[in-house]
Amino acid sequence: MHQSLLAHGHHEEEEDDLLWNELKDDAADGAHLHHHRSAREPAGAAQLPSLRAHAHLPAISSLFHSVVDSARGAFSSGGSRKSGRSAHSSHEQQAPDASVWRSHAPDQLGRVHNLDAFLISLYNYFYHKGFWSIAVVELVALLTGLFSVALSSFLMGCVQWHRILECNHRAEPCEADLEEFVSCRVDDYSSVLTVLTAFYFVMFLGYWLFRALALVGTLRDAYGMAAFYLDRLHIDDRQLQTIKWDEVVNRVLDLVGPSRAPNALAPQLSSYRLQVDPALLATPHDFARRILRRENYLIAFMTHALFQHGNRLLPPALQVASMSHVMFSRNMECNLSICLIDQMLDGENRLARAFVQDAAILQKRFLVAGVVNFVLTPFLLIYRASHYLFVLAMEWHMHRGIDFGTRRWSSYALWKFRDYNELPHVLEARMARSFPAAERYLSMFPAGVGAVVAGGVSFCASSLMAVLIGLSLVDESLLLKTTLGGFPLIWYLTVATIVFGVAHTFTTTTSPFLVNGDSEEAMMQLSAETHFFPTEWRGRCESYDVRDEFLSLYPYKGVLLLQECLSVIMAPYILCVSLPRVAREILLFVRSHTLVLPQAGAVCRFAEFDFKEYGHDVKMERSFVNFKQNHPQWVGAQEGEALVQRLGQLKEEAMDKSMRMGDTVLYGSHLAMSMSQQLLQSQAIHTALGGGMTPQDNEFYWLEKLQQRGRLGELGMDESKATDSASISSLT
């Protein structure tokens, strides 16, 4: 996966033909099943609802598709393409437009018009926990987006900032009506700021209107899915708040075909059946491969060596740590989805041969997207900056401080951590559990000079605040009328409050001394949630090199904003220059890592848990274990089941050893210990026996131990030491 696919440069055409023939051979055995499926799914069903984990991405993608379809229809109406091909293309254009206003829920007879769209809508309803939650989330997103655009446009185009700044140079107080400082009348149409503000407002207003129209289709789809959950799955909105996705999957499978035994935990279902071929929807894996068909490709792209190192995407002067993360931002995710992921599959969920075999088409799409990004760059920056300032103002009002010092996982880290076939709610739960472990690892290092300086600044600022607040208790007019250096005292109080709020977030209460011996175990416990522990980190977690690499994955929130803004600035260069140069390599990667299944269409090979093909791929092993955890009744590949069984054995062996150690200590020195010592020992044994929520209860902790044991075996070391350290660490 991390090797370049351009090593066969002298045989490019032959390699293209061989790869395409392999894709055709993968689907040859199930041609009759595919013919049955294609009869159920229309050819124009390629435009599917998106996973709504990010509210803005689906609307942008749909808007782009609408513009492209309209332009394609205008060009095709000129008569350049006639005969049966134009009739077929017109049918493809009408189908997506009709599907926008049609619910993807099954009808009264159980007919499913598009299986992928149905499963995605089924999960979206589960993710947002009901109809009213979806409606409120969408409406609030619309209103806050409109308010942000309107307020930022008002501040740029209507507020007379030059008159406000003149107040500082006046000796007397600046008292005037609001109309003297606010004027929305355009006196000079040649002003660059006026033109930019008008275009900014009109552009985002058009986008907002499109989202408002799309909301009608979203609510109609959610309403139909609400009826399906309540009437067919017997799950109301109260149950939906706590029910697991695996239970929803089992109840849907109970409705597919008469051959499946009913779920014992679910209520007795009626004779209603989904008109879906059981071969198409038989296991939880069938749900995941269809819901995450496009996301699995994105995960494979983002972990590919082409995007990891960035030596072919950026010039040498820009190949630094922060710039290498540009490809993993939400902005680039949206561009890759529009230019590549949404275009490489046809209406039957197979690779579109005309697209994946012609690199010129992909190059043209990258170039067009780059030009569009270049035009929209200033407006996107204005929107992001203004929206972030409003969010900071909200945090200041709620928490009396700005959390610049709060760390979050970067987009680059989330792509590194995400497993194949991992749904958004599973990833979000893992990341929420990983924050305490990440802070625990960082707390083992000295806070540094920055935290010391921040503590001193916050002390000085808070002292100044106390003095000024004390003066206001004597006479509040002192803050308003007493000046110092041309500014009233209330101005100094405001500045001191802001400085204190910012500096306080960078202070820390951790020990200034490094705790030796625990860094490796802390990283091991963290990897149980992140599923990420590079080989080059093992045995070096106490070093500052590993710490610095970890901090690049776990930066401050302010750094994340700068990375997103940097991504907006660099996107035109990457789309117009860098990605077109590697377009053919990207397409070869798609074709060589695609498996065409007769019951599912084109899927990413890594997401199929093919241990025979990728038996040594660590990410695929972790993905299998993660999927098995969330679907315990699912039976996967034999190699994967053996891996899960081996992890269970390691866990039981360590538990038995901990119990023997506890018994030896307890019965050997029980009489010689005081009551407090006995209490502390019982608490330690209780934790060792699983009475507390320890990372050792997580299978991924033992997966890392198993991989570490294999690494020690390769180095010729005694693997019993690793087992002993794992068992002893569970007692601490």
XYZ file of C-alpha atoms in Angstrom:
732
model
C 0.000 0.000 0.000
C 2.897 2.333 0.697
C 4.744 1.619 -2.514
C 4.546 3.777 -5.583
C 2.441 2.418 -8.415
C 4.497 4.187 -11.041
C 7.379 1.730 -10.928
C 6.149 0.124 -14.138
C 6.394 3.245 -16.241
C 7.537 1.366 -19.353
C 4.434 -0.832 -19.395
C 1.677 1.641 -18.521
C -0.826 0.614 -21.158
C -0.307 -3.114 -20.563
C -0.723 -2.584 -16.825
C -3.950 -0.653 -17.369
C -5.418 -3.479 -19.440
C -4.365 -6.141 -16.945
C -5.839 -4.253 -14.004
C -9.102 -3.679 -15.790
C -9.304 -7.341 -16.803
C -8.777 -8.331 -13.173
C -11.681 -6.144 -12.155
C -13.873 -7.775 -14.770
C -12.792 -11.259 -13.637
C -13.757 -10.470 -10.031
C -17.376 -9.991 -11.042
C -17.637 -12.700 -13.701
C -18.661 -15.432 -11.278
C -21.745 -13.576 -10.063
C -23.114 -12.134 -13.279
C -26.574 -13.573 -12.749
C -26.840 -12.038 -9.263
C -25.671 -8.689 -10.568
C -28.300 -8.823 -13.313
C -30.916 -9.457 -10.652
C -29.657 -6.514 -8.594
C -29.467 -4.115 -11.508
C -33.102 -4.799 -12.236
C -33.964 -3.482 -8.793
C -31.636 -0.454 -8.766
C -32.041 2.184 -11.467
C -29.036 3.216 -13.501
C -29.326 6.808 -12.411
C -29.100 6.133 -8.692
C -25.468 7.146 -8.285
C -26.319 10.351 -6.384
C -26.793 9.103 -2.834
C -27.468 10.824 0.466
C -24.281 11.549 2.373
C -23.401 10.647 5.922
C -24.394 13.783 7.802
C -21.627 13.778 10.387
C -20.531 17.135 8.868
C -23.502 19.322 8.039
C -21.911 21.335 5.222
C -20.271 18.629 3.099
C -23.463 17.013 1.734
C -24.906 20.358 0.668
C -21.711 21.420 -1.109
C -21.483 18.103 -2.935
C -25.157 18.228 -3.941
C -24.809 21.816 -5.132
C -21.788 20.879 -7.247
C -23.651 17.937 -8.759
C -26.649 20.126 -9.568
C -24.455 22.651 -11.372
C -22.632 19.922 -13.294
C -25.881 18.191 -14.275
C -27.371 21.476 -15.471
C -24.278 22.298 -17.529
C -24.194 18.789 -18.952
C -27.847 19.044 -19.929
C -27.265 22.402 -21.612
C -24.379 21.064 -23.679
C -26.147 17.823 -24.584
C -29.239 19.723 -25.785
C -27.167 21.317 -28.553
C -27.418 18.153 -30.613
C -23.847 16.956 -30.339
C -24.964 13.621 -28.895
C -28.080 12.157 -30.389
C -29.590 8.664 -30.713
C -30.135 6.245 -27.846
C -27.179 7.562 -25.803
C -28.815 10.948 -25.248
C -32.056 9.306 -24.195
C -30.174 7.185 -21.693
C -28.288 10.205 -20.315
C -31.487 12.200 -19.971
C -32.893 9.370 -17.898
C -29.807 9.508 -15.673
C -30.238 13.256 -15.167
C -33.860 12.992 -14.158
C -33.352 10.216 -11.643
C -31.145 12.138 -9.182
C -33.392 15.199 -9.337
C -36.407 13.063 -8.502
C -34.570 11.239 -5.725
C -33.918 14.513 -3.891
C -37.615 14.859 -3.077
C -38.322 11.135 -2.611
C -37.990 9.353 0.693
C -35.501 6.516 0.732
C -37.554 4.563 3.265
C -39.272 1.374 2.029
C -42.875 1.686 0.912
C -45.859 -0.202 2.290
C -44.984 -3.268 0.213
C -41.379 -3.305 1.425
C -39.892 -2.203 -1.885
C -36.514 -0.452 -1.692
C -35.725 1.762 -4.679
C -32.023 2.078 -3.853
C -30.407 -0.152 -1.246
C -27.386 2.095 -0.619
C -29.556 5.188 -0.191
C -31.887 3.307 2.157
C -29.047 2.130 4.402
C -27.412 5.568 4.508
C -30.727 7.192 5.453
C -31.298 4.446 8.009
C -27.978 5.249 9.652
C -28.435 9.030 9.441
C -31.691 8.673 11.351
C -29.933 6.552 13.984
C -26.963 8.942 14.191
C -29.110 12.029 14.831
C -31.487 10.166 17.176
C -34.852 10.866 15.618
C -36.849 13.146 13.368
C -37.009 16.160 15.651
C -33.301 16.010 16.326
C -32.604 16.057 12.585
C -35.025 18.944 12.080
C -33.562 21.000 14.924
C -29.946 20.345 13.875
C -30.631 21.367 10.280
C -32.677 24.438 11.215
C -30.125 25.640 13.760
C -27.320 25.116 11.232
C -29.263 27.141 8.661
C -30.053 29.977 11.063
C -26.559 30.220 12.545
C -25.024 30.113 9.070
C -27.304 32.890 7.848
C -26.640 34.931 10.977
C -22.859 34.535 10.606
C -22.921 35.631 6.966
C -25.304 38.520 7.641
C -23.355 39.778 10.649
C -19.965 39.532 8.940
C -21.368 41.276 5.840
C -22.834 43.987 8.063
C -19.509 44.534 9.826
C -17.601 44.757 6.538
C -20.063 46.727 4.438
C -22.205 48.828 6.769
C -20.080 49.848 9.747
C -18.102 53.044 9.118
C -14.903 51.990 10.812
C -12.982 55.128 9.872
C -15.414 57.260 11.877
C -15.172 54.932 14.857
C -11.373 55.127 14.779
C -11.532 58.927 14.678
C -13.090 58.874 18.140
C -9.695 58.017 19.644
C -8.264 61.325 18.445
C -10.998 63.499 19.944
C -10.554 65.179 23.289
C -14.271 65.144 24.109
C -16.354 61.960 24.374
C -17.560 60.546 21.089
C -21.312 60.959 21.450
C -23.421 60.632 18.311
C -26.367 58.763 16.899
C -25.874 55.252 15.604
C -26.673 56.395 12.067
C -23.373 58.291 11.923
C -21.413 55.064 12.395
C -23.661 52.656 10.492
C -24.703 53.198 6.910
C -25.658 50.492 4.422
C -25.999 52.938 1.528
C -23.444 52.230 -1.169
C -21.904 55.545 -2.210
C -18.912 54.205 -4.123
C -19.546 51.110 -6.244
C -15.924 51.119 -7.368
C -14.705 50.339 -3.868
C -13.017 46.937 -3.775
C -14.270 46.227 -0.267
C -17.839 47.041 -1.279
C -17.712 44.726 -4.284
C -16.155 41.909 -2.280
C -18.710 42.297 0.497
C -21.616 42.268 -1.946
C -20.296 39.204 -3.762
C -19.583 37.489 -0.447
C -23.128 38.047 0.787
C -24.828 37.089 -2.492
C -22.715 33.945 -2.887
C -23.402 32.613 0.591
C -27.036 33.673 0.361
C -27.420 31.548 -2.763
C -25.752 28.647 -1.004
C -28.037 29.155 1.986
C -31.142 29.139 -0.222
C -29.993 25.895 -1.832
C -29.539 24.318 1.593
C -32.967 25.557 2.638
C -34.533 23.861 -0.385
C -32.545 20.682 0.262
C -33.844 20.719 3.829
C -37.327 19.937 2.507
C -36.076 16.690 0.986
C -34.053 15.885 4.107
C -37.051 16.305 6.394
C -39.277 14.285 4.087
C -36.752 11.468 4.049
C -36.413 11.630 7.846
C -40.204 11.555 8.236
C -40.463 8.413 6.125
C -37.609 6.812 8.052
C -39.310 7.705 11.350
C -42.375 5.748 10.254
C -40.174 2.800 9.265
C -38.401 2.788 12.642
C -41.655 2.978 14.573
C -43.965 0.752 12.516
C -41.546 -1.847 11.147
C -38.636 -1.930 13.605
C -40.748 -1.042 16.680
C -38.213 1.558 17.825
C -39.572 4.896 19.028
C -37.552 8.051 19.608
C -37.056 7.292 23.313
C -35.604 3.859 22.589
C -33.498 5.321 19.809
C -31.546 7.440 22.297
C -29.897 4.388 23.890
C -30.273 1.513 21.436
C -27.140 0.135 19.789
C -26.599 0.132 16.059
C -26.057 -3.626 16.107
C -29.584 -4.065 17.440
C -30.987 -1.891 14.642
C -29.082 -3.988 12.102
C -30.454 -7.217 13.566
C -34.024 -5.946 13.407
C -33.620 -4.929 9.786
C -32.144 -8.328 8.961
C -35.201 -9.939 10.544
C -37.240 -8.263 7.796
C -35.039 -9.518 4.955
C -36.206 -12.871 3.636
C -37.987 -15.676 5.499
C -34.867 -17.766 6.079
C -33.401 -15.729 8.964
C -34.427 -16.673 12.495
C -36.069 -13.771 14.364
C -34.027 -11.854 16.899
C -34.816 -13.073 20.401
C -34.251 -9.623 21.948
C -36.564 -7.841 19.526
C -40.360 -7.808 19.834
C -42.385 -10.069 17.616
C -42.482 -8.523 14.152
C -45.345 -8.675 11.698
C -45.391 -10.434 8.364
C -43.961 -7.319 6.711
C -40.865 -8.144 4.674
C -38.384 -6.009 2.783
C -38.306 -6.825 -0.917
C -34.534 -7.200 -0.901
C -32.566 -10.200 -2.089
C -31.083 -11.889 1.034
C -27.804 -12.270 -0.855
C -27.511 -8.465 -0.945
C -28.177 -7.870 2.756
C -27.297 -10.796 4.997
C -24.728 -9.623 7.588
C -23.704 -6.409 9.406
C -20.732 -6.269 7.044
C -23.159 -5.801 4.136
C -24.528 -2.719 5.905
C -21.083 -1.237 6.533
C -19.663 -1.834 3.055
C -22.610 -0.013 1.471
C -22.910 2.836 3.978
C -19.154 3.486 4.004
C -18.390 2.614 0.400
C -16.967 6.067 -0.373
C -15.534 6.696 3.097
C -13.483 3.482 2.954
C -11.849 4.734 -0.225
C -11.060 8.043 1.476
C -9.467 6.197 4.403
C -7.333 4.212 1.960
C -6.346 7.410 0.124
C -5.390 9.272 3.264
C -3.172 6.425 4.487
C -1.483 6.016 1.102
C 2.195 6.973 0.832
C 1.363 9.570 -1.825
C -0.551 11.683 0.698
C 1.494 10.713 3.753
C 4.860 12.088 2.732
C 3.740 14.887 0.430
C 7.061 15.086 -1.422
C 5.208 15.021 -4.734
C 2.350 17.296 -3.702
C 4.229 20.294 -2.331
C 7.473 22.043 -3.318
C 10.495 21.448 -1.060
C 10.153 24.881 0.550
C 6.695 23.978 1.885
C 7.386 20.416 3.007
C 7.161 21.019 6.733
C 5.052 19.296 9.351
C 2.147 21.742 9.261
C 1.980 21.805 5.466
C 1.945 18.024 5.216
C -1.420 18.049 6.989
C -3.089 20.219 4.353
C -4.343 17.178 2.440
C -6.295 15.966 5.472
C -8.432 19.043 6.159
C -12.184 19.172 5.695
C -11.720 21.491 2.748
C -9.565 18.973 0.864
C -11.852 16.137 1.936
C -14.732 17.913 0.230
C -12.670 18.541 -2.911
C -11.519 14.920 -3.154
C -15.066 13.681 -2.642
C -16.412 15.887 -5.425
C -13.592 15.356 -7.927
C -12.815 11.682 -7.367
C -14.983 9.651 -5.008
C -18.366 10.798 -6.330
C -17.295 10.345 -9.955
C -15.498 6.999 -9.999
C -18.658 4.885 -9.492
C -21.493 4.539 -11.984
C -25.199 4.040 -11.338
C -24.658 0.347 -10.608
C -21.918 1.033 -8.029
C -19.216 -0.281 -10.348
C -16.104 1.562 -11.416
C -16.944 3.927 -14.257
C -14.567 2.712 -16.945
C -14.622 5.999 -18.867
C -13.448 7.780 -15.714
C -10.925 5.423 -14.121
C -9.127 4.711 -17.406
C -8.735 8.320 -18.537
C -6.457 10.371 -16.309
C -7.197 13.468 -18.404
C -10.760 13.565 -17.059
C -9.536 13.539 -13.469
C -6.896 16.154 -14.266
C -9.551 18.400 -15.770
C -11.750 18.020 -12.691
C -8.860 18.867 -10.388
C -8.068 21.926 -12.492
C -11.672 23.165 -12.473
C -11.941 22.606 -8.726
C -8.660 24.462 -8.223
C -9.896 27.480 -10.172
C -13.145 27.512 -8.184
C -11.197 27.277 -4.922
C -8.939 30.133 -6.039
C -11.952 32.370 -6.714
C -13.596 31.463 -3.419
C -10.444 31.627 -1.272
C -10.934 35.147 0.192
C -14.611 34.530 0.910
C -13.969 31.169 2.552
C -11.283 32.740 4.713
C -13.597 35.581 5.732
C -16.370 33.153 6.613
C -14.094 30.839 8.604
C -12.433 33.697 10.482
C -15.694 35.466 11.321
C -17.433 32.241 12.325
C -14.517 31.273 14.561
C -14.531 34.687 16.233
C -18.231 34.328 16.992
C -17.589 30.872 18.468
C -14.823 32.324 20.648
C -17.206 35.023 21.850
C -19.714 32.342 22.831
C -17.037 30.394 24.729
C -15.943 33.570 26.487
C -19.482 34.282 27.634
C -20.145 30.695 28.772
C -16.799 29.796 30.369
C -15.337 33.240 31.098
C -12.313 32.321 29.053
C -11.054 31.317 25.638
C -9.842 27.746 25.310
C -6.859 28.431 23.085
C -4.908 25.973 25.212
C -7.361 23.115 24.718
C -6.017 20.394 22.478
C -8.012 18.417 19.938
C -7.185 15.725 17.412
C -6.344 17.153 14.016
C -8.062 16.051 10.822
C -4.836 14.299 9.904
C -4.972 12.311 13.144
C -8.625 11.380 12.675
C -7.879 9.918 9.250
C -4.937 8.011 10.710
C -7.033 6.671 13.570
C -10.190 5.773 11.666
C -10.628 2.101 10.843
C -12.184 0.589 7.761
C -15.946 0.062 8.033
C -16.024 2.259 11.143
C -19.192 4.323 11.383
C -18.975 7.937 12.619
C -20.599 7.313 16.006
C -18.058 4.575 16.807
C -15.153 6.852 15.868
C -16.520 9.747 17.913
C -16.949 7.528 20.967
C -13.349 6.312 20.668
C -12.009 9.837 20.326
C -13.989 11.016 23.353
C -12.459 8.205 25.425
C -8.972 8.986 24.132
C -8.724 12.551 25.490
C -7.967 11.602 29.141
C -5.335 9.091 28.019
C -3.728 11.689 25.730
C -3.571 14.242 28.541
C -2.130 11.604 30.862
C 0.691 10.901 28.427
C 1.495 14.607 28.013
C 1.403 15.158 31.778
C 4.459 12.906 32.118
C 6.586 15.568 30.436
C 7.581 18.887 32.011
C 5.175 21.668 31.184
C 7.874 23.777 29.565
C 8.734 27.456 29.537
C 5.461 28.441 27.879
C 3.335 27.195 30.762
C 5.564 28.992 33.287
C 5.315 32.265 31.370
C 1.559 31.813 30.983
C 1.244 31.329 34.742
C 3.121 34.559 35.414
C 1.092 36.514 32.864
C -2.192 35.207 34.245
C -1.093 36.178 37.789
C -0.238 39.747 36.738
C -3.433 40.114 34.709
C -5.605 38.784 37.531
C -3.921 41.146 40.020
C -4.616 44.120 37.763
C -8.214 42.955 37.373
C -8.606 42.773 41.159
C -7.329 46.351 41.607
C -9.602 47.785 38.914
C -12.632 45.880 40.183
C -11.875 47.212 43.677
C -11.892 50.780 42.298
C -15.266 50.151 40.696
C -16.667 49.170 44.103
C -15.647 52.581 45.454
C -17.093 54.552 42.535
C -17.985 53.045 39.189
C -17.414 56.376 37.434
C -13.690 55.990 38.106
C -13.470 53.285 35.436
C -15.386 55.362 32.906
C -13.932 58.851 33.386
C -10.417 58.299 34.748
C -7.889 57.980 31.939
C -4.355 56.627 31.791
C -2.286 57.159 28.700
C -5.324 58.421 26.806
C -7.468 55.366 27.580
C -10.076 54.985 30.337
C -9.502 52.454 33.108
C -12.312 50.245 31.829
C -10.267 49.724 28.668
C -7.410 48.349 30.777
C -9.874 46.117 32.640
C -11.091 44.694 29.346
C -7.565 44.053 28.093
C -6.528 42.448 31.390
C -9.567 40.178 31.305
C -8.788 39.015 27.765
C -5.117 38.452 28.580
C -6.028 36.477 31.684
C -8.542 34.333 29.788
C -6.035 33.470 27.073
C -3.043 32.909 29.371
C -5.010 30.825 31.843
C -5.734 28.170 29.203
C -1.999 27.582 28.708
C -1.196 27.070 32.376
C -0.858 23.593 33.824
C -0.844 21.942 37.233
C 1.200 18.880 36.248
C 4.442 17.927 37.946
C 7.544 19.592 36.462
C 9.422 16.295 36.684
C 9.276 13.522 34.116
C 7.828 10.287 35.496
C 10.252 7.673 34.241
C 9.077 4.229 33.242
C 5.408 5.038 32.641
C 5.517 6.729 29.234
C 5.529 3.480 27.262
C 2.580 2.088 29.196
C 0.710 5.394 28.899
C 1.116 5.353 25.128
C 0.040 1.710 25.073
C -3.130 2.621 26.952
C -3.738 5.546 24.617
C -3.334 3.326 21.570
C -6.121 1.122 22.921
C -8.477 3.965 21.950
C -6.689 5.579 19.002
C -5.639 2.277 17.383
C -2.408 4.012 16.427
C 1.045 3.076 17.697
C 3.781 3.374 15.039
C 6.639 0.923 15.186
C 9.204 3.722 15.378
C 7.556 4.986 18.587
C 7.879 1.726 20.512
C 10.535 1.827 23.175
C 11.027 5.585 22.664
C 7.835 7.066 24.110
C 9.778 8.908 26.821
C 11.769 10.843 24.194
C 10.902 14.331 23.054
C 11.025 13.258 19.419
C 8.016 10.999 19.927
C 6.331 13.658 22.041
C 6.745 16.256 19.291
C 5.353 13.877 16.676
C 2.428 13.183 18.969
C 1.796 16.905 19.476
C 1.527 17.341 15.706
C -1.460 14.986 15.891
C -2.867 16.650 19.016
C -2.423 20.426 18.567
C -4.114 23.397 20.176
C -7.492 24.507 18.860
C -5.957 27.710 17.550
C -3.437 25.705 15.544
C -6.286 23.680 14.049
C -7.900 26.896 12.826
C -4.631 27.994 11.237
C -4.284 24.614 9.530
C -7.788 24.870 8.081
C -7.094 28.399 6.822
C -3.780 27.220 5.413
C -5.617 24.433 3.624
C -7.948 26.966 1.996
C -4.944 28.983 0.798
C -2.994 25.983 -0.512
C -5.968 24.166 -2.065
C -5.738 25.950 -5.464
C -2.067 25.022 -5.837
C -2.625 21.401 -4.826
C -5.661 21.001 -7.087
C -4.216 22.803 -10.113
C -0.575 21.684 -9.946
C 0.101 18.823 -7.552
C -2.823 16.430 -7.950
C -2.987 16.556 -11.777
C 0.629 15.330 -11.868
C -0.300 12.193 -9.923
C -3.761 11.662 -11.415
C -2.753 8.456 -13.161
C -1.182 7.059 -9.988
C -4.386 7.815 -8.077
C -6.493 5.986 -10.667
C -4.141 3.007 -10.645
C -4.458 2.890 -6.873
C -8.242 2.905 -7.176
C -8.306 0.140 -9.733
C -5.726 -2.101 -8.077
C -7.369 -1.825 -4.641
C -10.960 -2.273 -5.811
C -12.876 -5.514 -5.524
C -16.101 -5.907 -7.511
C -18.569 -8.093 -5.628
C -21.690 -9.377 -7.392
C -23.825 -8.606 -4.329
C -22.360 -5.175 -3.513
C -20.542 -3.694 -6.498
C -17.153 -1.994 -6.255
C -15.700 -1.852 -2.749
C -12.290 -1.100 -1.267
C -10.276 -4.297 -0.834
C -9.013 -3.304 2.602
C -12.600 -2.956 3.859
C -13.333 -6.586 2.929
C -10.908 -7.905 5.587
C -9.047 -9.980 3.029
C -6.369 -11.535 5.240
C -5.076 -13.669 2.395
C -4.259 -10.578 0.336
C -3.356 -8.149 3.151
C -2.569 -10.495 6.034
C 0.205 -8.278 7.417
C -1.670 -4.967 7.177
C -1.898 -3.699 10.761
C -4.692 -1.237 10.033
C -6.865 -3.962 8.532
C -6.321 -6.195 11.577
C -7.368 -3.372 13.887
C -10.371 -2.654 11.697
C -11.477 -6.278 11.912
C -11.184 -6.341 15.712
C -13.057 -3.038 15.969
C -15.869 -4.272 13.734
C -16.048 -7.526 15.693
C -16.374 -5.583 18.945
C -19.367 -3.643 17.662
C -20.996 -6.712 16.076
C -20.196 -9.674 18.366
C -22.517 -12.113 16.576
C -20.951 -11.469 13.183
C -18.571 -14.167 11.934
C -15.812 -12.927 9.660
C -12.818 -14.465 7.957
C -11.208 -17.465 9.615
C -7.905 -15.647 10.078
C -9.655 -12.723 11.741
C -11.643 -14.942 14.083
C -8.420 -16.698 15.077
C -6.858 -13.310 15.846
C -9.777 -12.322 18.092
C -9.582 -15.682 19.861
C -5.860 -15.197 20.443
C -6.478 -11.780 21.993
C -9.007 -13.321 24.348
C -6.471 -15.926 25.398
C -3.867 -13.251 26.140
C -6.392 -11.372 28.226
C -7.332 -14.486 30.218
C -3.691 -15.476 30.766
C -2.850 -12.033 32.138
C -5.931 -12.101 34.360
C -5.050 -15.516 35.781
C -1.499 -14.402 36.470
C -2.754 -11.265 38.222
C -5.051 -13.361 40.405
C -2.198 -15.682 41.397
C 0.004 -12.715 42.265
C -2.806 -11.172 44.296
C -3.453 -14.404 46.191
C 0.246 -14.794 46.990
C 0.508 -11.280 48.371
C -2.811 -11.455 50.193
C -2.397 -14.757 52.010
C 1.342 -14.398 52.573
C 1.305 -11.088 54.413
C -2.293 -10.533 55.432
C -1.647 -10.804 59.161
C 1.324 -8.442 59.071
C -0.528 -5.571 57.372
C -2.555 -2.807 58.927
C -6.178 -2.136 58.050
C -5.266 0.741 55.719
C -2.709 -1.401 53.915
C -5.264 -4.186 53.513
C -7.729 -1.656 52.088
C -5.196 -0.364 49.568
C -4.279 -3.908 48.582
C -7.921 -4.886 48.103
C -8.428 -1.856 45.862
C -5.395 -2.825 43.763
C -6.623 -6.408 43.430
C -10.119 -5.155 42.587
C -8.666 -3.056 39.772
C -6.555 -5.988 38.585
C -9.623 -8.213 38.496
C -11.433 -5.783 36.235
C -13.406 -3.956 38.901
C -12.271 -0.634 37.407
C -12.381 0.656 33.862
C -8.811 -0.101 32.847
C -7.302 -0.098 29.344
C -6.429 -3.760 29.859
C -10.120 -4.519 29.328
C -9.763 -3.308 25.753
C -8.840 -5.864 23.100
C -6.708 -3.283 21.298
C -4.430 -3.045 24.306
C -3.656 -6.729 23.895
C -3.436 -6.378 20.132
C -0.588 -3.923 20.661
C 0.975 -6.333 23.151
C 0.668 -9.139 20.620
C 2.283 -7.036 17.905
C 5.011 -5.988 20.337
C 5.600 -9.641 21.203
C 5.980 -10.460 17.522
C 8.453 -7.589 17.179
C 10.473 -8.863 20.146
C 10.497 -12.311 18.587
C 11.891 -10.871 15.376
C 14.641 -9.180 17.394
C 15.480 -12.448 19.177
C 14.411 -11.227 22.623
C 12.557 -13.149 25.301
C 8.873 -12.535 24.796
C 8.042 -13.581 28.355
C 9.348 -10.209 29.523
C 6.660 -8.470 27.526
C 4.018 -10.740 29.040
C 5.315 -10.167 32.548
C 5.326 -6.402 32.077
C 1.790 -6.526 30.736
C 0.573 -8.547 33.714
C 2.348 -6.425 36.291
C 1.087 -3.189 34.722
C -2.485 -4.359 35.180
C -1.958 -4.262 38.960
C -0.954 -0.604 38.967
